[in-house]
Coordinates of C-alpha atoms and ligand atoms in Angstrom, one line a residue:
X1 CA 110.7 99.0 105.5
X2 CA 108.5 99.5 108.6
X3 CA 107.2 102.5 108.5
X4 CA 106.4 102.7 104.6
X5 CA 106.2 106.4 103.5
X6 CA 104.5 105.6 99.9
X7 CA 100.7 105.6 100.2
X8 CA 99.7 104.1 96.6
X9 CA 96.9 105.5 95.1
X10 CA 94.4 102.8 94.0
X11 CA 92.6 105.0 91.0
X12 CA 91.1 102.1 89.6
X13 CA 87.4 101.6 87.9
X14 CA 86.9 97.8 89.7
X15 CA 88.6 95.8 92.3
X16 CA 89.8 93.4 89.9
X17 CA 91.7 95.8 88.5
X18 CA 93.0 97.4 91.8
X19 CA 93.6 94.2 93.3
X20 CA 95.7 93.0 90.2
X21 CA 98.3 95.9 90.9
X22 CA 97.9 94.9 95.3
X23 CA 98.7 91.5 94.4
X24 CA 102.8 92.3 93.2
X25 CA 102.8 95.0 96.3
X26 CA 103.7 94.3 99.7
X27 CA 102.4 96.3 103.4
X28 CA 106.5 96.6 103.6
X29 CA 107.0 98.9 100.9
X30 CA 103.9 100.8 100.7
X31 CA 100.5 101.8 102.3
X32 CA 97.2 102.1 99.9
X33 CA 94.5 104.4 99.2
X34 CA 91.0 104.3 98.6
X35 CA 89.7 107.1 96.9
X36 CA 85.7 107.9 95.8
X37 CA 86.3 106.1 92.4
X38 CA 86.9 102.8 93.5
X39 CA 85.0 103.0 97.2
X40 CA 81.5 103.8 95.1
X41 CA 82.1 100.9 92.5
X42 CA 83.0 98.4 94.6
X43 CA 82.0 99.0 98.2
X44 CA 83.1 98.6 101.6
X45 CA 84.6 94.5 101.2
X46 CA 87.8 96.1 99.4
X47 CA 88.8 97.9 102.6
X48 CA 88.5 95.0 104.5
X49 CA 90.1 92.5 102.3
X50 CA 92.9 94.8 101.4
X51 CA 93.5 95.2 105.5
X52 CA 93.3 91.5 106.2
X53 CA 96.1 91.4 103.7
X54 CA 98.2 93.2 105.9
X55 CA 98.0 96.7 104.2
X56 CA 97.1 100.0 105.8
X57 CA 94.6 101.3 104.1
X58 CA 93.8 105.5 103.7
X59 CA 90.1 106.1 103.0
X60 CA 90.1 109.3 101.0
X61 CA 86.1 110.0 101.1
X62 CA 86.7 113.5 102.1
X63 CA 83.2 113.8 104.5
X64 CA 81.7 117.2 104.5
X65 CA 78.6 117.0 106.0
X66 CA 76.3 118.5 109.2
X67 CA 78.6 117.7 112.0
X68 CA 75.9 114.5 113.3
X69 CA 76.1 112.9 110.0
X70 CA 80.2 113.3 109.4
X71 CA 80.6 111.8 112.5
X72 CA 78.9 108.8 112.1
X73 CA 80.6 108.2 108.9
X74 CA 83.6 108.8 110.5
X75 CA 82.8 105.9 112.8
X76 CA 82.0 104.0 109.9
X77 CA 84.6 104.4 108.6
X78 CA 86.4 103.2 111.4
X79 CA 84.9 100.6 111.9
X80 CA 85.9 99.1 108.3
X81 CA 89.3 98.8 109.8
X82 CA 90.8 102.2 107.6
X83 CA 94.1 102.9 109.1
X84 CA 93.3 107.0 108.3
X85 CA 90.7 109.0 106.8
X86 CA 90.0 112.5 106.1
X87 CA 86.9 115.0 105.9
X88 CA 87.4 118.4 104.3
X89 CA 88.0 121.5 106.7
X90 CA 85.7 123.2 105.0
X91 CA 83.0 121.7 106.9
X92 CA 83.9 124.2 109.8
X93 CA 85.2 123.9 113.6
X94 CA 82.0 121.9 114.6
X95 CA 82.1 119.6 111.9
X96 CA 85.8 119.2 112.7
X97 CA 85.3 119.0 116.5
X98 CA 82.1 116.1 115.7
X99 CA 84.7 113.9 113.7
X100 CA 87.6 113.8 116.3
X101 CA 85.2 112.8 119.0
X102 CA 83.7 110.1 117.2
X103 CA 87.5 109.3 116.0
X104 CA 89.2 109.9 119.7
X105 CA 92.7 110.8 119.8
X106 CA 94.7 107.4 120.1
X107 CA 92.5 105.4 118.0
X108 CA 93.5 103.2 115.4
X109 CA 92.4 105.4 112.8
X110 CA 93.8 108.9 111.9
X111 CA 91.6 111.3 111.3
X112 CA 93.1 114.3 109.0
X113 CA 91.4 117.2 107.3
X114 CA 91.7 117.8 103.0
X115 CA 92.8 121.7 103.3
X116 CA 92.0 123.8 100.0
X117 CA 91.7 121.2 97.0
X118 CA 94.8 121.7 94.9
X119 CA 92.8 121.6 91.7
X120 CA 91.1 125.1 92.8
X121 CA 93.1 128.4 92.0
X122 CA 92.4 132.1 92.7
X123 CA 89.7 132.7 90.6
X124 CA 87.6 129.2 92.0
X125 CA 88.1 130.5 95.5
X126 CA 86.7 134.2 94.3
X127 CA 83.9 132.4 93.1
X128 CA 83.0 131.1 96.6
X129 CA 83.1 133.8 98.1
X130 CA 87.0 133.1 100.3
X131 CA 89.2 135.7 100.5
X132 CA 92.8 135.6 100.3
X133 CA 95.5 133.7 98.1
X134 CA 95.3 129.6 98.2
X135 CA 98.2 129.7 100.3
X136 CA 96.6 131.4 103.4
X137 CA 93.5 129.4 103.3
X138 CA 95.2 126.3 103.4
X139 CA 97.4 127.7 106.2
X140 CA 93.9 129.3 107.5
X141 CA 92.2 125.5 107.4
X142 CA 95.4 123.4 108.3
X143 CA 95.5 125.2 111.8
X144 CA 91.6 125.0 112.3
X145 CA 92.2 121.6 112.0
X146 CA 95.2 121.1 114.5
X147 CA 93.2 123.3 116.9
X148 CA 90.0 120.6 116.8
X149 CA 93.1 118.0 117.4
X150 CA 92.6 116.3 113.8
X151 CA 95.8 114.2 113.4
X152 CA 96.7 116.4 110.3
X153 CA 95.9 117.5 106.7
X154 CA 96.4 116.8 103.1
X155 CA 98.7 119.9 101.2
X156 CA 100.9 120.2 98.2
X157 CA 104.0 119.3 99.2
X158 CA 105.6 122.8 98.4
X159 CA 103.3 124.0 101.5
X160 CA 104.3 121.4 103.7
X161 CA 107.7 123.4 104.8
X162 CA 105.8 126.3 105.7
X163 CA 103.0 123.9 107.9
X164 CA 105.8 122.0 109.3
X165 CA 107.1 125.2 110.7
X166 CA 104.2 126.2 112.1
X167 CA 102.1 123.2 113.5
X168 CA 105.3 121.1 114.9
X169 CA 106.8 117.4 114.2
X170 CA 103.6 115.7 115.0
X171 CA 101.0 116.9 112.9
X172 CA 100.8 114.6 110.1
X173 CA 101.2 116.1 106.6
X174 CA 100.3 113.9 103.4
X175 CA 100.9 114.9 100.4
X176 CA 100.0 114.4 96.6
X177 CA 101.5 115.9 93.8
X178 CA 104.4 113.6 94.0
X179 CA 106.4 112.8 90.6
X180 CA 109.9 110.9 90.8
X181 CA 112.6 112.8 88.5
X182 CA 112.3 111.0 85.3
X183 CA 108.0 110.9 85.3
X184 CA 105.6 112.4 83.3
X185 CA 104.0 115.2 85.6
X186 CA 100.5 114.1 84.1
X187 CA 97.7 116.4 84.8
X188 CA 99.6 117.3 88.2
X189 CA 100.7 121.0 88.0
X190 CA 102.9 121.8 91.2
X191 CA 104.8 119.0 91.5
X192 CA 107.8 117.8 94.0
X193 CA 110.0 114.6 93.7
X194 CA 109.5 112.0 96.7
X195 CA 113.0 113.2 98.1
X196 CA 112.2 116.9 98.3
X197 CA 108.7 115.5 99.3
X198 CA 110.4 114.5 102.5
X199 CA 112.8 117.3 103.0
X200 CA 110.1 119.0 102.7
X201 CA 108.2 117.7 105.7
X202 CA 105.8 115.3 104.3
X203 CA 105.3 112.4 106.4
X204 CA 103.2 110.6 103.9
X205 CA 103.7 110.7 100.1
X206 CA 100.6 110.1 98.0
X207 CA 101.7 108.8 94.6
X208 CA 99.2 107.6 92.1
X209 CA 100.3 106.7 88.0
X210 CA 103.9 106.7 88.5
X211 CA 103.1 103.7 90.8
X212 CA 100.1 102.8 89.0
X213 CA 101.5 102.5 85.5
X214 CA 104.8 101.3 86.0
X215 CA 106.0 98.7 84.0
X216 CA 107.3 97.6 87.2
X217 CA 105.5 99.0 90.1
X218 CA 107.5 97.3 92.6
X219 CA 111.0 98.6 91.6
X220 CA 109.6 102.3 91.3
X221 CA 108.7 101.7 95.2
X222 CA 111.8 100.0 96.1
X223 CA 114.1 103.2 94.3
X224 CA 111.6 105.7 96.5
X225 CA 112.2 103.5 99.8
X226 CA 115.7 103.4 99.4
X227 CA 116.0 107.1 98.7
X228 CA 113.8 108.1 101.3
X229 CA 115.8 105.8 103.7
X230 CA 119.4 107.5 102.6
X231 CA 117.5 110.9 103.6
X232 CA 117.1 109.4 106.9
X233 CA 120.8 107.6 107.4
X234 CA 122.4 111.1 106.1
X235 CA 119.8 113.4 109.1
Ligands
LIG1 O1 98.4 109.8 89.8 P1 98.7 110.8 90.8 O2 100.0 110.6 91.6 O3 98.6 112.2 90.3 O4 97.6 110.6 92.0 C1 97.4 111.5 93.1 C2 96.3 111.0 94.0 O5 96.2 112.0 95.0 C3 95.0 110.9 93.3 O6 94.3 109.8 94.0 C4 94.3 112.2 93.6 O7 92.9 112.1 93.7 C5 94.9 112.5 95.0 N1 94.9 113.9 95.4 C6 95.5 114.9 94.7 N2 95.5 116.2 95.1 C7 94.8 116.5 96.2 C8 94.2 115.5 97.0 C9 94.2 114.2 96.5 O8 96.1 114.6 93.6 N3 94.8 117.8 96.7

């Protein structure tokens, strides 16, 4: 596949142990992602050796930060080869605006924005002081962030119809909370399969343990490519 869809989550404590499950995967059937865990234990060298093994590589740090400080990360970020990374919308327009010009439009790397974090519900978001229902902060943050030109957001996949709607074909949607028919659902509470994932809108499907723990990780991204591809030959 070309254009893989999957973006494997790499929730691993060391790189020997994220690099054992890289070494059966392939940059045809899947792009990877580097979340906090994994960056903080074992530094900046995995990005780099997972990219000069062909791989795309997501960089899920999630800056929030003064706007001078995100956007030098950003940069650094960059600069480690990371095919996208995020910061959270949260930080505000300036923040926003600070990232996308230290990530211009047309780089290599996409910059998107993390909306509302899906772990937080209602009550979290009274705490803080936000007012309305998750649903219209995300849709609040996801349009802040396509009016600072990020190249798109992280959201559930049961918002992406909605966002798709609103914020057109080229704003990039990725989304976690992915769980193929016959998985556990984990500690994942709204969940979609990879097909309705698509249907959906998603252009990018985060999927952590049902790749990760696979008896065979391979085959469980071969049966999501090849569903995702008859979505595409029936449209
Ligand atoms: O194992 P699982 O498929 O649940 O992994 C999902 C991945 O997506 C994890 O790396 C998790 O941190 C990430 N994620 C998420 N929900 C978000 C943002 C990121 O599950 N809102």
């Amino acid at each position: 596949m070309h254009d893989p869809r999957i973006i494997v989550a790499l929730d691993f404590p060391s790189a020997e142990d994220a690099l054992l499950l890289v070494k059966k995967l392939n940059p045809d059937l899947c792009r990877l992602k580097v979340g906090k865990e994994l960056f903080t234990a074992v530094g900046p060298q995995l990005i780099e050796k997972l990219t000069h093994q062909g791989f795309e590589v997501f960089l899920d740090l999630k800056f929030h930060d003064i706007p001078n400080t995100v956007a030098s990360a950003c940069k650094a970020a960059a600069n480690l080869g990371a095919w996208m990374i995020n910061v959270h919308a949260l930080g505000g327009r300036k923040m926003l605006t600070a990232a996308r010009e230290a990530i211009p439009h047309g780089s290599a790397t996409k910059l998107i924005a993390v909306t509302l974090l899906t772990s937080m519900d209602q009550s979290d978001i009274m705490d803080i002081g936000l007012q309305g229902k998750p649903e219209q902060i995300v849709e609040r943050l996801a349009r802040l962030a396509n009016d600072c030109e990020l190249d798109g957001v992280v959201c559930s996949a049961l918002e992406a119809s909605r966002l798709r709607q609103q914020l057109g074909n080229d704003f990039c949607l990725v989304t976690p909370g992915i769980r193929p028919a016959d998985c556990q659902s984990d500690d994942q509470k709204r969940t979609t399969t990879p097909k309705q994932g698509i249907l959906n809108g998603s252009h990018y499907l985060v999927i952590g343990r049902p790749i990760t723990q696979a008896k065979n990780p391979v085959s469980v991204c071969q049966q999501i490519n090849s569903e995702i591809a008859k979505l595409a030959s029936n449209h």
